[in-house]
Every structure is written in C-alpha cells, then in structure tokens.
Amino acid sequence: MLTGSIPLTSSVVVEPVTAEDSDPKAPYAVPTLMVTTVSHSVSAFYAYSRWLASDQIAFGIGMVGYSVLAAVGLWCILFASSNGKISRKTGADKRTAGFPFRNQEAPKKHSGKKSS
C-alpha cells in the first residue's frame, strides 16, 4: 500500500510511485510492500492462534483484517509491480521450467511450425 499501487484518496495523485527505474522511490517500493505483506501475514497467524486459544471475537476480527491486508499486498506484489511473476494476460506463472514435469502440450502446439 505504501507503493502507490492502491489509491488512498479519490483525487488523482500528480506523481504516483511507480516501479520504473527512473522513479527515485522505485528501489524501495517492492521491498516495502513485501515487508508489510509478511508482517500482516504473521499478525494474521498470531491473531488466529490467539482466537483459537481464547475464543475472543476481537482476535477473530483482527485476523480477518490482517488477512485482507496481506491478501491485498500479495495481489500487489504479483500483479501491480513490474517484476511480477504472474502474466497479466493469461494468468500463467512466467517462472515455469521443465523440472520435474515436462510440458506435454507444448510440442503438440509447435509440431507444425518450422524453427529457424
């Protein structure tokens, strides 16, 4: 949320924070987002464990709030940053490799094409 990926006001911000290399705040955007996402995830787990132990509704509400913030942070890391690993067009993971499973469909798709 500190990266500017989610607007906190209804007005248009003149200079939003971007993940581009030319932006002076860019080196800090994604690491800050990762730290806050991990923090909210840990806090959600702690609130969940306290809720199981004490059955107090405040811990349950806190767990839901922290979980929502952690989910929004994860979404921003995956889709709102320029170095996200999930394709915006197809939703596929761009880091896939052949180990330990091979892609059986790729050779079928490309069998009629001529390689240069």
PDB file of C-alpha atoms in Angstrom:
ATOM      1  CA  MET A   1       0.000   0.000   0.000  1.00  0.00           C
ATOM      2  CA  LEU A   2       2.945   2.281   0.529  1.00  0.00           C
ATOM      3  CA  THR A   3       3.954   1.763  -3.084  1.00  0.00           C
ATOM      4  CA  GLY A   4       1.110   3.803  -4.511  1.00  0.00           C
ATOM      5  CA  SER A   5      -0.425   0.795  -6.253  1.00  0.00           C
ATOM      6  CA  ILE A   6      -3.669   1.320  -4.353  1.00  0.00           C
ATOM      7  CA  PRO A   7      -5.009   4.887  -4.334  1.00  0.00           C
ATOM      8  CA  LEU A   8      -5.762   6.092  -0.819  1.00  0.00           C
ATOM      9  CA  THR A   9      -7.697   9.171  -1.943  1.00  0.00           C
ATOM     10  CA  SER A  10     -10.359   9.787  -4.540  1.00  0.00           C
ATOM     11  CA  SER A  11      -8.364  12.532  -6.241  1.00  0.00           C
ATOM     12  CA  VAL A  12      -5.758  11.880  -8.893  1.00  0.00           C
ATOM     13  CA  VAL A  13      -2.247  11.989  -7.476  1.00  0.00           C
ATOM     14  CA  VAL A  14       0.109  14.142  -9.518  1.00  0.00           C
ATOM     15  CA  GLU A  15       3.173  11.949  -9.051  1.00  0.00           C
ATOM     16  CA  PRO A  16       2.314   8.342  -8.197  1.00  0.00           C
ATOM     17  CA  VAL A  17       5.026   5.969  -7.086  1.00  0.00           C
ATOM     18  CA  THR A  18       5.974   3.625  -9.896  1.00  0.00           C
ATOM     19  CA  ALA A  19       8.243   0.629 -10.118  1.00  0.00           C
ATOM     20  CA  GLU A  20      10.123   2.114 -13.066  1.00  0.00           C
ATOM     21  CA  ASP A  21      13.883   2.543 -12.754  1.00  0.00           C
ATOM     22  CA  SER A  22      13.671   6.290 -13.380  1.00  0.00           C
ATOM     23  CA  ASP A  23      11.492   6.859 -10.287  1.00  0.00           C
ATOM     24  CA  PRO A  24      13.678   7.751  -7.264  1.00  0.00           C
ATOM     25  CA  LYS A  25      11.317   5.874  -4.920  1.00  0.00           C
ATOM     26  CA  ALA A  26      11.318   2.720  -7.067  1.00  0.00           C
ATOM     27  CA  PRO A  27      14.040   0.756  -5.234  1.00  0.00           C
ATOM     28  CA  TYR A  28      12.009   0.959  -2.022  1.00  0.00           C
ATOM     29  CA  ALA A  29       8.514   0.245  -3.375  1.00  0.00           C
ATOM     30  CA  VAL A  30       8.510  -3.543  -3.750  1.00  0.00           C
ATOM     31  CA  PRO A  31      10.705  -4.341  -0.702  1.00  0.00           C
ATOM     32  CA  THR A  32       8.471  -2.169   1.487  1.00  0.00           C
ATOM     33  CA  LEU A  33       5.426  -3.932   0.111  1.00  0.00           C
ATOM     34  CA  MET A  34       6.984  -7.343   0.773  1.00  0.00           C
ATOM     35  CA  VAL A  35       7.885  -6.472   4.369  1.00  0.00           C
ATOM     36  CA  THR A  36       4.402  -5.144   5.139  1.00  0.00           C
ATOM     37  CA  THR A  37       2.751  -8.162   3.482  1.00  0.00           C
ATOM     38  CA  VAL A  38       4.834 -10.579   5.553  1.00  0.00           C
ATOM     39  CA  SER A  39       4.120  -8.527   8.673  1.00  0.00           C
ATOM     40  CA  HIS A  40       0.373  -8.659   8.076  1.00  0.00           C
ATOM     41  CA  SER A  41       0.558 -12.390   7.368  1.00  0.00           C
ATOM     42  CA  VAL A  42       2.414 -13.061  10.612  1.00  0.00           C
ATOM     43  CA  SER A  43      -0.005 -10.837  12.521  1.00  0.00           C
ATOM     44  CA  ALA A  44      -2.966 -12.685  10.991  1.00  0.00           C
ATOM     45  CA  PHE A  45      -1.480 -16.018  12.056  1.00  0.00           C
ATOM     46  CA  TYR A  46      -0.853 -14.699  15.573  1.00  0.00           C
ATOM     47  CA  ALA A  47      -4.406 -13.344  15.836  1.00  0.00           C
ATOM     48  CA  TYR A  48      -5.735 -16.682  14.575  1.00  0.00           C
ATOM     49  CA  SER A  49      -3.769 -18.647  17.168  1.00  0.00           C
ATOM     50  CA  ARG A  50      -4.925 -16.295  19.940  1.00  0.00           C
ATOM     51  CA  TRP A  51      -8.514 -16.568  18.686  1.00  0.00           C
ATOM     52  CA  LEU A  52      -8.326 -20.382  18.860  1.00  0.00           C
ATOM     53  CA  ALA A  53      -6.903 -20.251  22.370  1.00  0.00           C
ATOM     54  CA  SER A  54      -9.255 -17.645  23.866  1.00  0.00           C
ATOM     55  CA  ASP A  55     -12.392 -17.521  21.645  1.00  0.00           C
ATOM     56  CA  GLN A  56     -12.424 -13.726  21.886  1.00  0.00           C
ATOM     57  CA  ILE A  57     -14.178 -12.107  18.953  1.00  0.00           C
ATOM     58  CA  ALA A  58     -11.662  -9.240  18.782  1.00  0.00           C
ATOM     59  CA  PHE A  59      -8.921 -11.658  17.736  1.00  0.00           C
ATOM     60  CA  GLY A  60     -11.211 -13.063  15.036  1.00  0.00           C
ATOM     61  CA  ILE A  61     -11.919  -9.582  13.689  1.00  0.00           C
ATOM     62  CA  GLY A  62      -8.215  -8.755  13.805  1.00  0.00           C
ATOM     63  CA  MET A  63      -7.402 -11.967  11.972  1.00  0.00           C
ATOM     64  CA  VAL A  64      -9.845 -11.090   9.179  1.00  0.00           C
ATOM     65  CA  GLY A  65      -8.474  -7.546   8.898  1.00  0.00           C
ATOM     66  CA  TYR A  66      -4.849  -8.647   8.799  1.00  0.00           C
ATOM     67  CA  SER A  67      -5.687 -11.390   6.288  1.00  0.00           C
ATOM     68  CA  VAL A  68      -7.379  -8.914   3.951  1.00  0.00           C
ATOM     69  CA  LEU A  69      -4.383  -6.575   4.091  1.00  0.00           C
ATOM     70  CA  ALA A  70      -1.985  -9.481   3.491  1.00  0.00           C
ATOM     71  CA  ALA A  71      -4.063 -10.635   0.504  1.00  0.00           C
ATOM     72  CA  VAL A  72      -4.081  -7.126  -0.985  1.00  0.00           C
ATOM     73  CA  GLY A  73      -0.311  -6.935  -0.507  1.00  0.00           C
ATOM     74  CA  LEU A  74       0.173 -10.290  -2.201  1.00  0.00           C
ATOM     75  CA  TRP A  75      -2.038  -9.176  -5.092  1.00  0.00           C
ATOM     76  CA  CYS A  76       0.035  -6.003  -5.482  1.00  0.00           C
ATOM     77  CA  ILE A  77       3.288  -7.964  -5.450  1.00  0.00           C
ATOM     78  CA  LEU A  78       2.040 -10.375  -8.103  1.00  0.00           C
ATOM     79  CA  PHE A  79       0.110  -8.079 -10.421  1.00  0.00           C
ATOM     80  CA  ALA A  80       0.804  -4.409  -9.669  1.00  0.00           C
ATOM     81  CA  SER A  81       4.596  -4.479  -9.784  1.00  0.00           C
ATOM     82  CA  SER A  82       6.580  -4.502 -12.995  1.00  0.00           C
ATOM     83  CA  ASN A  83       8.593  -7.502 -11.864  1.00  0.00           C
ATOM     84  CA  GLY A  84       5.558  -9.629 -11.017  1.00  0.00           C
ATOM     85  CA  LYS A  85       5.862 -13.286 -11.922  1.00  0.00           C
ATOM     86  CA  ILE A  86       2.242 -13.856 -12.995  1.00  0.00           C
ATOM     87  CA  SER A  87       1.231 -12.941 -16.540  1.00  0.00           C
ATOM     88  CA  ARG A  88      -1.494 -10.293 -16.614  1.00  0.00           C
ATOM     89  CA  LYS A  89      -2.842 -11.593 -19.916  1.00  0.00           C
ATOM     90  CA  THR A  90      -3.023 -15.346 -19.291  1.00  0.00           C
ATOM     91  CA  GLY A  91      -2.597 -15.652 -15.525  1.00  0.00           C
ATOM     92  CA  ALA A  92       0.191 -18.201 -16.014  1.00  0.00           C
ATOM     93  CA  ASP A  93       3.364 -18.281 -13.960  1.00  0.00           C
ATOM     94  CA  LYS A  94       6.242 -16.914 -16.055  1.00  0.00           C
ATOM     95  CA  ARG A  95       8.878 -18.747 -13.999  1.00  0.00           C
ATOM     96  CA  THR A  96       7.847 -22.223 -15.098  1.00  0.00           C
ATOM     97  CA  ALA A  97      10.526 -24.714 -16.000  1.00  0.00           C
ATOM     98  CA  GLY A  98      10.576 -28.308 -17.195  1.00  0.00           C
ATOM     99  CA  PHE A  99      11.767 -29.784 -13.904  1.00  0.00           C
ATOM    100  CA  PRO A 100      10.450 -32.202 -12.593  1.00  0.00           C
ATOM    101  CA  PHE A 101       7.494 -32.314 -15.014  1.00  0.00           C
ATOM    102  CA  ARG A 102       7.621 -31.713 -18.751  1.00  0.00           C
ATOM    103  CA  ASN A 103       5.050 -29.677 -20.638  1.00  0.00           C
ATOM    104  CA  GLN A 104       3.376 -32.318 -22.799  1.00  0.00           C
ATOM    105  CA  GLU A 105       1.211 -29.829 -24.709  1.00  0.00           C
ATOM    106  CA  ALA A 106       3.961 -27.501 -25.981  1.00  0.00           C
ATOM    107  CA  PRO A 107       5.459 -29.962 -28.509  1.00  0.00           C
ATOM    108  CA  LYS A 108       1.959 -30.692 -29.847  1.00  0.00           C
ATOM    109  CA  LYS A 109       1.248 -26.989 -30.403  1.00  0.00           C
ATOM    110  CA  HIS A 110       4.556 -26.299 -32.111  1.00  0.00           C
ATOM    111  CA  SER A 111       4.860 -29.511 -34.139  1.00  0.00           C
ATOM    112  CA  GLY A 112       3.615 -27.904 -37.382  1.00  0.00           C
ATOM    113  CA  LYS A 113       5.777 -24.807 -37.052  1.00  0.00           C
ATOM    114  CA  LYS A 114       9.188 -24.564 -38.641  1.00  0.00           C
ATOM    115  CA  SER A 115      12.042 -23.449 -36.393  1.00  0.00           C
ATOM    116  CA  SER A 116      14.557 -21.036 -37.841  1.00  0.00           C
TER     117      SER A 116
END
